Amino acid sequence: MGSESIEREEREHLEEVLGQVREAVARTDGLAQRMAAGHAETGAHLASVRGELSPEEAHLSAFELNRMDAQAASAALSRERLCKLLGSPYFARVDFVEAKPAEAVGDSALRREMGGGDAKLCDREPSPAVTYIGRFAFTHRSQAVISDWRSPVAGLFYDFEPGPAAFDAPQGRREGTLCRKRQISVEDGRLLYAVDSSSSVRDEVLARALSRSSDAKMHDIVASIQQEQNAVIRDEAPGTLVIQGVAGSGKTSIALHRIAYLLYRQKERLTAQSVAIISPSRVFSDYVSGVLPELGEEPVAQWSLHGLAERLLAGTAKVQPPRSAADEADPARAQRAAAKGTEAFALDLAAWLDGQLGAESGLFEARDVAVGGDVAEAAWLEERFRSYAPVPFDERLGLIAADALEQAAGRTFGRYAHACPTRRELKGRLLRLMRAKNPLALYKRFLAETGRSKLFRVPAKGVVEWEDALPIVLCATAFYGSDGFPETAAVRHLVIDEMQDLTPVQHEAVSRLFRCDKTILGDVSQLVDGRAEGTPEGIAAHYPDARVVRLLRSYRSTWEITELARRVKPVAGLEAVERHGEAPRLLACGDTAGVLAAVGEAIAAWRSSERHTLGIICKSDFLAARYAELLARDHELTLITDETDVYPGGVLVSSVRLAKGLEFDEAVLLDVDGRQYATEADRNLLYVAITRAMHRLTVLYRDEPSLFLR
């Protein structure tokens, strides 16, 4: 079928579908109007008889109003999805012929024919089942018109080329022939193109998607998901999935699409309220916040690791904000942070806590305790404490208190019967027998017993250094267990982004705190805090039964930008998509005035283009703040800090640390000199900075460029 015939066919089909969607919108509007009228009538009736209804009648009336509110919310969501369908109802079509049992073995002649063109496959009997695939499913008069991208049949589009194909339907595995795979682009209700798939077409469609301008929000990628990405998205195996993806491999988007897929497939156990994301920063949380709503799912909880630590340690200590390694001016503090960032520190703390939770713990100093008219003897208390190992300490003391009260009940008579303490009171007395009475004290005891007390410093009263926060949380799991924190106990799937930013002890704390399935993603090559580079397997070791997948293909940057990044930091297996653009520009600027002038020229050129975002990236938070102050005299821009909670687009000034995870149409890197970028840690920073650029990159240096650029 020629391109004109294909477009004519698809234009006619599009008009038919849009008509059906408009009809559905009209029905939804009518239903909404009737519900609003019914709600108003019921509310007015209740107001007129207020005080005359029995409690049962009032309760039923309130229940009815709540039911109508829920129906109205559902109708509003349905209308919102339908309106999105009016703009772009689908992006693909697959024609599939299911094999008859005798054909399932395979017809060699037919297989040879498959290489001769899709038309021959589609002309064979029986007629193929035609499926259109979009973000949301749509049914008209009980007939499926559009299938959700997460449905089993949609796997035909992502995983197969025309020829033998199969998918797992609810009724069982369906095998047969994919005789047509068509890619369709519809924007604002207009057909832009419709082409039958081939390798050249796939590359062209992918190139169109990658050539788009960056926006203030990350968007879904349902129309351009690649086969290796689809395998990760549709991975439903329980446990922890660790995604090691090179810069630009789409790992964050893939993780969010995986969440949308699991919400669709596991409705009986997962809701948006039971999913949470640990993001690297507030601005990053805002940047990715639109993906799930675009896919028809509700937003999920998002925490920064610092924000989560503050919530969990509320009432125990305040947590000092994280500090960039590039901004650290206190060598002693840097040395403490480095010691607490090692694998040995994590393993020692975890093993020590396991020992304290065991039967041979030395934390409980048993003494006789009066319980009403009875006495719980020290030996008995010690035996009970041992017998409940490895139950967390808080729960263990509660169990011992219950046992002591039960024992005392059979021995207490007369006036002593009313002198027994409550379980809570007795548990408090038992806590006083502990040598560490809270998680902070437990952490200090570990440091003392392992000769590390010098690593703990209090920056201010009631405040702990950032590097101590998660170790204290880890100790809190020994005290209260993973169910002892309401904020985390309800989470049934956790996503951790930028996994390489977490130290081993932070991973151990998160692993023990969240006893649920997890999707963990990042790139060990993008470590920016000066620690020695780890491995995905090393991270996975902190999570029971974790499995690792690798994504090696980079989609974000042009081939030329990726080649520069690869020159700065050779990454094994990195494969760049063949999308060409301008070669990165390396410019000498001499001094600060020269740097500001070069940035001004870059901003002017960007404003004359149709691009949406320009990132000006500095090595440290301090330099980013200083340059933002100087540039703001002549240019409108936004400085990204730890407190920035909205990603605005436009011109943004950021440190490398806070730019990580973001992408910009164009990027300008400042002061990439031999003095600024000289160590292995600096090499990582430069690699991260370069890979933020999608289409154009300018690298500025003063006198001599960094050796990593040569």
XYZ file of C-alpha atoms in Angstrom:
710
model
C 0.000 0.000 0.000
C 1.476 3.370 -1.006
C 1.969 6.256 1.378
C -0.946 8.247 -0.089
C -3.298 5.284 0.285
C -2.106 4.701 3.858
C -2.673 8.330 4.833
C -6.102 8.399 3.152
C -7.136 5.241 4.983
C -5.890 6.525 8.323
C -7.412 9.980 7.849
C -10.823 8.409 7.304
C -10.398 6.166 10.326
C -9.259 9.111 12.461
C -12.380 11.111 11.591
C -14.540 8.140 12.545
C -12.785 7.693 15.890
C -12.847 11.408 16.709
C -16.581 11.409 16.047
C -17.022 8.537 18.483
C -14.912 10.320 21.099
C -16.936 13.542 20.685
C -20.085 11.514 21.181
C -18.616 10.071 24.384
C -17.658 13.566 25.591
C -21.222 14.749 25.003
C -22.592 11.780 26.984
C -20.145 12.486 29.806
C -21.147 16.161 29.869
C -24.808 15.201 30.050
C -24.127 12.770 32.875
C -22.135 15.413 34.737
C -24.988 17.907 34.414
C -27.509 15.370 35.714
C -25.246 14.470 38.635
C -24.704 18.148 39.482
C -28.452 18.747 39.434
C -29.063 15.669 41.590
C -26.352 16.730 44.030
C -27.818 20.235 44.305
C -31.336 18.834 44.808
C -30.196 16.402 47.502
C -28.167 19.099 49.247
C -31.099 21.534 49.187
C -33.430 18.873 50.586
C -31.046 18.102 53.428
C -30.745 21.782 54.247
C -34.540 22.174 54.358
C -35.069 19.256 56.763
C -32.026 19.835 58.934
C -32.827 18.809 62.493
C -35.802 16.669 61.448
C -33.850 13.618 60.299
C -32.981 10.728 62.555
C -29.255 9.994 62.979
C -29.610 6.996 60.656
C -31.327 9.077 57.957
C -28.719 11.841 58.260
C -25.919 9.287 57.947
C -27.486 7.723 54.841
C -28.007 11.141 53.262
C -24.396 12.125 53.895
C -23.303 8.779 52.429
C -25.383 9.477 49.318
C -23.774 12.896 48.870
C -20.318 11.356 49.201
C -21.238 8.712 46.629
C -22.375 11.391 44.214
C -19.137 13.326 44.806
C -17.121 10.205 43.959
C -19.173 9.671 40.802
C -18.609 13.284 39.783
C -14.851 12.926 40.300
C -14.827 9.738 38.208
C -16.825 11.449 35.458
C -14.415 14.415 35.481
C -11.441 12.049 35.111
C -13.174 10.220 32.286
C -13.890 13.497 30.500
C -10.274 14.605 30.921
C -9.047 11.414 29.272
C -11.564 11.746 26.449
C -10.420 15.312 25.768
C -6.833 14.052 25.554
C -7.995 11.446 23.056
C -9.458 14.224 20.906
C -5.961 15.662 20.601
C -4.111 12.385 20.003
C -6.207 9.221 20.239
C -3.532 6.696 19.239
C -0.013 6.348 17.897
C 0.138 2.868 16.403
C -1.784 0.137 14.639
C -1.053 -3.598 14.531
C -2.751 -6.188 12.306
C -2.453 -9.690 13.742
C -3.612 -13.050 12.374
C -3.831 -15.734 15.018
C -2.497 -19.091 13.910
C -4.791 -22.068 13.733
C -3.536 -25.027 15.784
C -2.122 -26.762 12.707
C -0.393 -23.567 11.628
C 1.253 -22.965 14.989
C 4.136 -25.247 13.989
C 4.919 -22.879 11.147
C 4.577 -22.746 7.383
C 8.012 -22.347 5.824
C 6.573 -20.962 2.604
C 4.680 -18.329 4.532
C 7.794 -17.428 6.482
C 9.699 -16.889 3.236
C 6.833 -14.717 2.035
C 7.127 -12.532 5.149
C 10.337 -11.095 3.851
C 8.603 -10.042 0.645
C 6.400 -7.332 2.073
C 3.579 -6.774 4.533
C 0.871 -6.582 1.859
C 1.124 -10.290 1.057
C 0.772 -11.130 4.723
C -2.308 -8.968 5.138
C -3.986 -10.316 2.008
C -4.005 -13.861 3.328
C -7.053 -15.379 4.981
C -8.358 -15.134 7.585
C -8.697 -11.370 7.933
C -6.336 -9.907 10.530
C -7.528 -8.412 13.819
C -6.771 -4.677 13.665
C -5.802 -2.962 16.921
C -5.102 0.728 17.444
C -2.867 1.547 20.431
C -2.970 4.763 22.458
C -2.311 6.152 25.922
C -5.772 5.128 27.102
C -8.266 2.471 26.106
C -11.514 3.621 24.489
C -14.678 1.617 23.881
C -17.622 2.658 21.711
C -20.912 0.798 21.920
C -19.249 -2.144 23.650
C -16.601 -2.419 20.940
C -12.915 -1.822 21.676
C -11.744 1.082 19.514
C -8.354 1.824 21.122
C -6.248 -0.453 23.316
C -4.146 0.865 26.185
C -0.378 0.868 25.518
C -0.010 -1.385 28.574
C -2.386 -4.057 27.279
C -0.912 -7.432 26.256
C -1.705 -6.905 22.562
C 0.316 -3.672 22.573
C 3.422 -5.764 23.123
C 3.153 -6.714 19.434
C 4.025 -3.128 18.521
C 6.989 -2.815 20.865
C 8.554 -6.272 20.595
C 7.981 -7.597 17.072
C 8.495 -6.805 13.426
C 6.095 -8.120 10.755
C 6.319 -11.895 10.813
C 5.878 -14.529 13.525
C 4.670 -12.930 16.753
C 2.901 -13.741 20.004
C 1.463 -12.137 23.104
C 0.009 -13.352 26.392
C -3.699 -12.557 26.500
C -5.824 -13.145 29.637
C -7.155 -16.298 27.964
C -3.666 -17.621 27.258
C -0.818 -17.233 24.802
C -1.759 -16.117 21.288
C 0.630 -17.029 18.496
C 0.379 -16.038 14.880
C 1.544 -13.487 12.344
C 2.002 -9.755 12.750
C 1.231 -8.751 9.189
C 1.220 -4.980 9.638
C 2.828 -2.590 12.103
C 1.964 1.031 11.461
C 3.252 4.122 13.221
C 0.853 7.051 13.339
C 1.267 10.618 14.539
C -1.769 12.694 15.470
C -1.510 16.138 17.051
C -4.409 18.460 17.853
C -6.733 16.038 16.083
C -4.774 16.204 12.805
C -2.987 13.321 11.137
C 0.669 14.259 10.649
C 1.859 10.979 9.175
C 1.097 7.275 9.000
C 3.781 4.839 7.835
C 4.154 1.096 7.856
C 7.143 -0.047 9.847
C 10.584 -0.799 8.493
C 14.047 -0.253 9.932
C 14.425 3.093 8.149
C 10.973 4.221 9.254
C 11.679 3.251 12.871
C 14.902 5.245 12.836
C 13.141 8.244 11.310
C 10.315 8.152 13.870
C 12.824 7.830 16.718
C 14.862 10.726 15.300
C 11.736 12.913 15.205
C 11.017 12.100 18.841
C 14.606 12.813 19.893
C 14.843 16.063 17.964
C 12.033 17.610 20.001
C 12.747 20.537 22.275
C 13.077 20.003 25.986
C 10.139 21.247 28.018
C 9.425 22.302 31.587
C 8.114 18.785 32.224
C 9.315 15.349 31.237
C 6.818 13.730 28.838
C 5.733 10.170 28.257
C 7.541 8.147 25.586
C 4.806 5.606 24.757
C 5.108 6.202 21.002
C 8.874 5.679 20.905
C 9.574 2.993 23.524
C 12.348 0.757 22.243
C 12.400 -3.012 22.629
C 15.032 -3.112 25.374
C 13.154 -0.384 27.249
C 9.851 -2.212 26.875
C 11.341 -5.346 28.454
C 12.161 -3.337 31.580
C 8.804 -1.545 31.651
C 6.842 -4.816 31.448
C 8.964 -6.647 34.008
C 6.406 -7.766 36.612
C 8.664 -10.019 38.661
C 8.491 -9.229 42.387
C 11.462 -7.987 44.355
C 14.005 -5.303 43.485
C 14.938 -4.329 39.933
C 18.184 -2.349 39.625
C 18.438 -0.418 36.340
C 21.959 0.642 35.419
C 21.525 3.033 32.504
C 24.079 5.199 30.747
C 23.441 8.941 30.554
C 20.522 9.616 28.232
C 19.237 6.031 28.177
C 15.813 7.146 29.398
C 16.029 5.239 32.669
C 13.933 7.720 34.695
C 11.207 7.767 32.067
C 11.364 3.969 31.857
C 10.981 3.658 35.633
C 7.923 5.943 35.600
C 6.391 4.005 32.711
C 7.059 0.802 34.650
C 5.104 2.233 37.582
C 2.220 3.139 35.247
C 2.356 -0.381 33.817
C 2.321 -2.023 37.260
C -0.571 0.201 38.386
C -2.489 -0.977 35.316
C -1.586 -4.654 35.684
C -1.741 -4.991 39.478
C -4.803 -2.962 40.388
C -5.693 -5.421 43.122
C -2.525 -4.660 45.125
C -1.135 -1.328 43.897
C -2.609 2.166 43.908
C -0.982 5.538 43.384
C -1.229 6.036 47.167
C 0.954 2.957 47.776
C 3.781 4.040 45.440
C 6.542 6.488 46.367
C 9.600 7.943 44.646
C 12.847 9.049 46.278
C 14.110 11.799 43.954
C 17.477 13.566 43.952
C 16.019 17.062 44.413
C 12.811 19.080 44.619
C 13.249 20.563 41.158
C 13.747 17.090 39.695
C 10.543 15.922 41.396
C 8.657 18.729 39.691
C 10.335 18.012 36.351
C 9.108 14.396 36.283
C 5.758 15.025 37.981
C 3.766 15.190 34.739
C 4.609 11.742 33.350
C 2.156 9.629 35.362
C -0.789 12.038 34.861
C -0.042 12.021 31.111
C -0.394 8.246 31.256
C -3.726 8.464 33.052
C -2.445 7.711 36.549
C -2.613 9.821 39.685
C 0.580 11.461 40.963
C 2.504 9.500 43.599
C 4.351 10.651 46.712
C 7.811 12.053 46.030
C 10.455 12.632 48.676
C 14.027 13.748 48.554
C 16.226 11.519 50.696
C 16.913 14.504 52.949
C 13.213 15.273 53.265
C 12.464 11.651 54.106
C 15.199 11.579 56.752
C 13.810 14.755 58.344
C 10.334 13.207 58.529
C 11.614 9.972 60.048
C 13.849 11.688 62.609
C 11.308 14.337 63.635
C 11.473 14.570 67.420
C 14.932 12.972 67.490
C 17.108 15.471 65.624
C 17.090 17.965 62.806
C 19.150 17.074 59.762
C 21.747 19.379 58.247
C 21.217 19.818 54.478
C 23.444 17.808 52.120
C 26.558 19.628 50.991
C 28.132 19.309 47.574
C 31.609 17.789 47.577
C 32.619 20.575 45.192
C 31.555 23.162 47.806
C 33.028 21.476 50.891
C 35.542 23.840 52.516
C 36.048 21.921 55.783
C 38.635 19.136 55.285
C 37.752 17.503 58.612
C 34.074 17.303 57.706
C 34.949 15.965 54.259
C 37.061 13.278 55.929
C 34.175 12.303 58.243
C 31.779 12.147 55.304
C 34.192 9.979 53.312
C 34.573 7.501 56.171
C 30.800 7.168 56.545
C 30.402 6.721 52.786
C 32.352 3.475 52.547
C 31.044 -0.043 52.075
C 32.933 -1.118 55.214
C 31.021 1.397 57.356
C 27.684 0.104 56.048
C 28.580 -3.547 56.528
C 29.927 -2.960 60.043
C 26.832 -1.052 61.174
C 24.437 -3.590 59.660
C 26.310 -6.526 61.226
C 26.534 -4.772 64.598
C 22.783 -4.062 64.629
C 22.021 -7.666 63.693
C 24.178 -8.740 66.610
C 22.375 -6.416 69.016
C 19.021 -7.749 67.831
C 20.211 -11.305 68.462
C 19.833 -13.395 71.591
C 23.312 -12.434 72.806
C 22.692 -8.684 72.767
C 24.423 -6.753 75.521
C 22.012 -3.821 75.341
C 19.580 -4.991 78.023
C 20.795 -4.590 81.598
C 18.205 -6.669 83.450
C 17.242 -5.826 87.063
C 14.315 -6.785 89.288
C 11.228 -4.707 88.425
C 8.166 -4.358 90.674
C 4.892 -5.166 88.897
C 2.057 -4.381 91.296
C 2.404 -6.841 94.188
C 4.766 -9.045 92.197
C 8.383 -8.776 91.087
C 9.660 -9.559 87.604
C 13.089 -10.905 88.458
C 16.178 -9.909 86.497
C 16.926 -13.450 85.328
C 13.367 -13.870 84.059
C 13.479 -10.520 82.226
C 16.831 -11.443 80.671
C 15.401 -14.766 79.480
C 12.328 -13.089 77.966
C 14.500 -10.480 76.230
C 16.616 -13.241 74.673
C 13.622 -15.356 73.670
C 12.069 -12.568 71.602
C 15.175 -12.022 69.453
C 15.344 -10.700 66.740
C 12.131 -8.707 67.280
C 12.821 -4.905 67.203
C 13.549 -3.467 70.642
C 10.410 -1.346 71.019
C 8.114 -4.257 70.165
C 10.209 -6.643 72.261
C 9.856 -4.488 75.380
C 6.103 -4.326 74.779
C 5.908 -8.106 74.611
C 7.945 -8.498 77.786
C 5.700 -5.969 79.554
C 2.616 -7.950 78.512
C 4.188 -11.182 79.785
C 5.123 -9.585 83.104
C 1.605 -8.212 83.610
C 0.075 -11.583 82.782
C 2.395 -13.278 85.258
C 1.663 -10.671 87.925
C -2.109 -11.016 87.437
C -2.000 -14.540 88.862
C 0.079 -13.492 91.871
C -1.402 -10.127 92.852
C -4.262 -9.956 95.350
C -6.058 -7.408 97.509
C -4.941 -3.836 97.367
C -2.061 -4.682 94.980
C -4.543 -5.736 92.281
C -5.154 -2.068 91.527
C -1.497 -1.076 91.768
C -0.360 -2.795 88.576
C 1.058 -0.428 85.962
C -0.376 -0.231 82.473
C 1.495 -2.009 79.716
C 2.732 1.343 78.434
C 4.005 2.367 81.868
C 5.802 -0.917 82.394
C 7.309 -0.746 78.906
C 8.712 2.686 79.846
C 10.334 1.216 82.967
C 11.871 -1.572 80.916
C 13.231 0.962 78.429
C 15.248 2.472 81.264
C 17.090 -0.857 81.494
C 18.362 -0.492 77.933
C 21.935 0.735 77.550
C 20.778 2.670 74.446
C 17.323 4.160 74.898
C 16.760 5.585 71.411
C 18.151 5.263 67.860
C 20.614 8.146 68.284
C 22.037 6.602 71.457
C 22.244 3.247 69.669
C 24.221 4.852 66.815
C 26.619 6.546 69.242
C 27.152 3.203 70.979
C 28.057 1.585 67.651
C 30.573 4.337 66.902
C 32.125 3.972 70.349
C 32.373 0.180 70.223
C 33.984 0.232 66.765
C 36.447 3.043 67.516
C 34.674 5.608 65.328
C 33.432 8.122 67.899
C 35.462 10.901 66.250
C 33.232 10.608 63.186
C 30.275 12.091 65.092
C 30.107 15.860 65.402
C 27.092 17.992 66.285
C 26.970 21.108 64.068
C 24.359 22.723 66.347
C 22.178 21.729 69.277
C 19.652 19.131 68.185
C 21.152 18.900 64.677
C 23.047 16.022 63.067
C 25.259 16.077 60.014
C 23.669 14.793 56.818
C 25.960 11.765 56.660
C 24.714 10.637 60.103
C 21.005 10.895 59.286
C 20.461 7.609 57.440
C 22.709 5.607 59.797
C 20.443 6.832 62.619
C 17.399 5.829 60.556
C 19.009 2.390 60.133
C 19.336 2.205 63.918
C 15.691 3.280 64.188
C 14.647 0.218 62.177
C 16.321 -1.892 64.886
C 14.283 -0.055 67.508
C 10.899 0.157 65.779
C 11.037 -2.196 62.793
C 10.080 -1.350 59.226
C 6.414 -1.010 60.256
C 7.161 1.575 62.911
C 6.933 4.545 60.551
C 3.457 5.314 59.112
C 4.967 7.325 56.224
C 6.829 4.320 54.871
C 4.796 1.338 56.065
C 2.042 2.011 53.500
C 4.456 1.959 50.525
C 4.155 -1.186 48.403
C 6.468 -0.117 45.588
C 9.378 2.258 45.947
C 11.326 3.984 43.166
C 14.830 5.284 43.942
C 16.351 7.560 41.309
C 20.044 8.455 40.987
C 21.004 5.354 42.984
C 24.711 6.188 42.765
C 24.131 9.261 44.953
C 23.218 7.080 47.928
C 26.085 5.813 50.052
C 26.165 2.113 50.974
C 24.803 2.805 54.461
C 21.972 4.876 52.972
C 21.076 1.987 50.667
C 21.119 -0.383 53.653
C 18.797 1.922 55.602
C 16.345 2.237 52.708
C 16.433 -1.523 52.137
C 15.508 -2.301 55.750
C 13.018 0.531 56.039
C 11.008 -0.329 52.915
C 10.142 -4.041 52.881
C 8.451 -3.825 49.498
C 9.161 -4.203 45.785
C 11.519 -1.584 44.408
C 12.702 -0.070 41.140
C 16.193 1.376 41.633
C 17.877 3.283 38.840
C 20.918 5.375 38.100
C 24.345 5.371 36.532
C 27.450 4.579 38.562
C 29.446 6.644 36.047
C 27.616 9.776 37.210
C 28.819 9.778 40.811
C 29.468 13.403 41.826
C 30.382 13.340 45.525
C 33.999 12.233 45.212
C 33.525 8.654 46.428
C 35.135 5.738 44.618
C 32.922 4.522 41.803
C 30.909 1.452 42.752
C 29.071 -1.160 40.723
C 25.381 -1.893 40.138
C 25.971 -5.303 41.699
C 27.414 -3.635 44.795
C 24.260 -1.564 45.138
C 22.051 -4.595 44.474
C 23.807 -6.489 47.290
C 22.007 -4.286 49.829
C 18.606 -5.465 48.570
C 17.569 -9.121 49.014
C 17.119 -11.022 45.733
C 17.786 -7.946 43.579
C 18.420 -8.351 39.858
C 20.335 -5.962 37.599
C 19.541 -4.884 34.040
C 21.711 -2.635 31.907
C 20.674 -0.011 29.364
C 23.631 0.933 27.180
C 22.017 2.949 24.396
C 21.971 6.727 24.820
C 19.131 8.669 23.213
C 19.356 12.169 24.714
C 22.354 13.864 23.100
C 23.499 14.139 19.518
C 26.225 11.771 18.387
C 28.773 14.609 18.516
C 27.955 15.526 22.136
C 27.987 11.876 23.197
C 31.378 11.419 21.550
C 32.805 14.290 23.612
C 31.336 12.756 26.771
C 32.867 9.417 25.836
C 36.232 11.113 25.333
C 36.044 12.678 28.792
C 34.963 9.419 30.457
C 35.062 6.202 28.454
C 32.016 4.161 29.492
C 32.097 0.487 28.584
C 29.364 -0.513 26.163
C 27.939 2.989 25.655
C 26.182 3.169 22.300
C 25.044 6.501 20.889
C 21.979 6.822 18.677
C 22.991 8.018 15.218
C 21.500 11.511 15.482
C 23.858 14.190 14.284
C 24.096 17.882 15.098
C 26.597 20.667 15.671
C 30.001 19.749 17.069
C 30.451 21.019 20.646
C 32.161 24.407 20.757
C 35.185 24.908 23.048
C 35.888 28.611 23.613
C 38.686 30.383 25.492
C 37.379 33.375 27.479
C 40.404 34.721 29.383
C 38.651 36.164 32.421
C 35.268 36.610 34.097
C 34.283 39.405 31.718
C 35.057 37.120 28.790
C 32.988 34.310 30.323
C 29.996 36.627 30.848
C 30.270 37.929 27.286
C 30.369 34.397 25.849
C 27.367 33.368 27.937
C 25.509 36.475 26.758
C 26.155 35.507 23.134
C 24.928 31.963 23.820
C 21.742 33.286 25.438
C 21.105 35.634 22.484
C 21.575 32.776 19.987
C 19.287 30.530 22.039
C 16.557 33.180 22.191
C 16.594 33.478 18.396
C 16.072 29.715 18.077
C 12.918 27.723 18.767
C 14.472 25.892 21.691
C 12.841 25.990 25.123
C 15.620 25.407 27.661
C 19.201 26.584 28.125
C 21.265 25.245 31.016
C 24.255 27.222 32.284
C 26.182 24.703 34.359
C 28.881 25.423 36.929
C 31.015 23.038 38.913
C 29.728 24.018 42.374
C 26.684 25.522 44.072
C 28.782 28.522 45.110
C 29.891 29.274 41.544
C 26.345 28.796 40.236
C 25.006 31.347 42.732
C 27.779 33.824 41.917
C 27.370 33.555 38.146
C 23.581 33.778 38.452
C 23.983 37.041 40.354
C 26.263 38.483 37.653
C 24.203 37.265 34.689
C 20.893 38.391 36.193
C 21.962 42.008 35.677
C 21.401 41.602 31.947
C 19.386 38.404 31.478
C 16.198 36.826 32.764
C 17.097 33.496 34.345
C 16.415 31.100 37.210
C 18.990 29.787 39.688
C 18.392 26.171 40.706
C 19.079 25.521 44.404
C 18.118 22.850 46.919
C 15.049 24.960 47.718
C 13.851 25.255 44.098
C 10.648 23.225 43.820
C 9.460 24.185 40.326
C 11.274 23.525 37.052
C 10.428 26.660 35.030
C 12.215 26.091 31.725
C 13.914 29.012 29.999
C 17.444 29.968 31.037
C 18.582 28.076 34.125
C 21.823 28.346 36.101
C 22.780 25.264 38.082
C 25.615 23.349 39.656
C 26.435 19.969 38.143
C 25.008 18.297 41.243
C 21.563 19.838 40.838
C 21.536 19.557 37.036
C 21.945 15.782 37.238
C 18.819 14.049 35.958
C 17.682 17.119 34.017
C 18.156 17.771 30.308
C 18.422 20.991 28.331
C 18.055 21.786 24.650
C 21.365 23.625 24.917
C 23.979 23.730 27.646
C 26.861 26.088 28.393
C 29.537 24.770 30.746
C 31.531 27.405 32.624
C 35.182 27.423 33.716
C 36.114 23.992 32.376
C 39.767 24.671 33.147
C 42.630 22.426 34.099
C 42.493 23.738 37.667
C 38.741 23.275 38.126
C 38.474 19.861 36.482
C 41.591 17.876 37.367
C 40.758 14.877 39.578
C 38.843 11.669 38.871
C 35.901 13.105 40.819
C 36.056 16.166 38.538
C 36.042 13.869 35.507
C 32.706 12.461 36.673
C 31.337 15.970 37.154
C 32.362 16.980 33.642
C 30.842 13.819 32.154
C 27.543 14.579 33.890
C 27.593 18.220 32.757
C 28.259 17.366 29.102
C 25.475 14.776 28.972
C 22.819 17.306 30.044
C 22.812 18.819 26.523
C 20.409 17.443 23.939
C 21.146 19.449 20.774
C 23.904 22.005 21.336
C 26.835 22.309 23.717
C 29.251 25.159 24.432
C 32.230 24.606 26.746
C 33.947 27.717 28.120
C 37.391 27.843 29.720
C 39.622 30.741 30.708
C 43.193 29.943 29.627
C 43.780 26.218 29.271
C 40.993 23.651 28.928
C 40.828 20.667 31.245
C 43.045 17.766 30.245
C 39.896 15.651 30.008
C 38.857 17.652 26.917
C 42.101 17.055 25.019
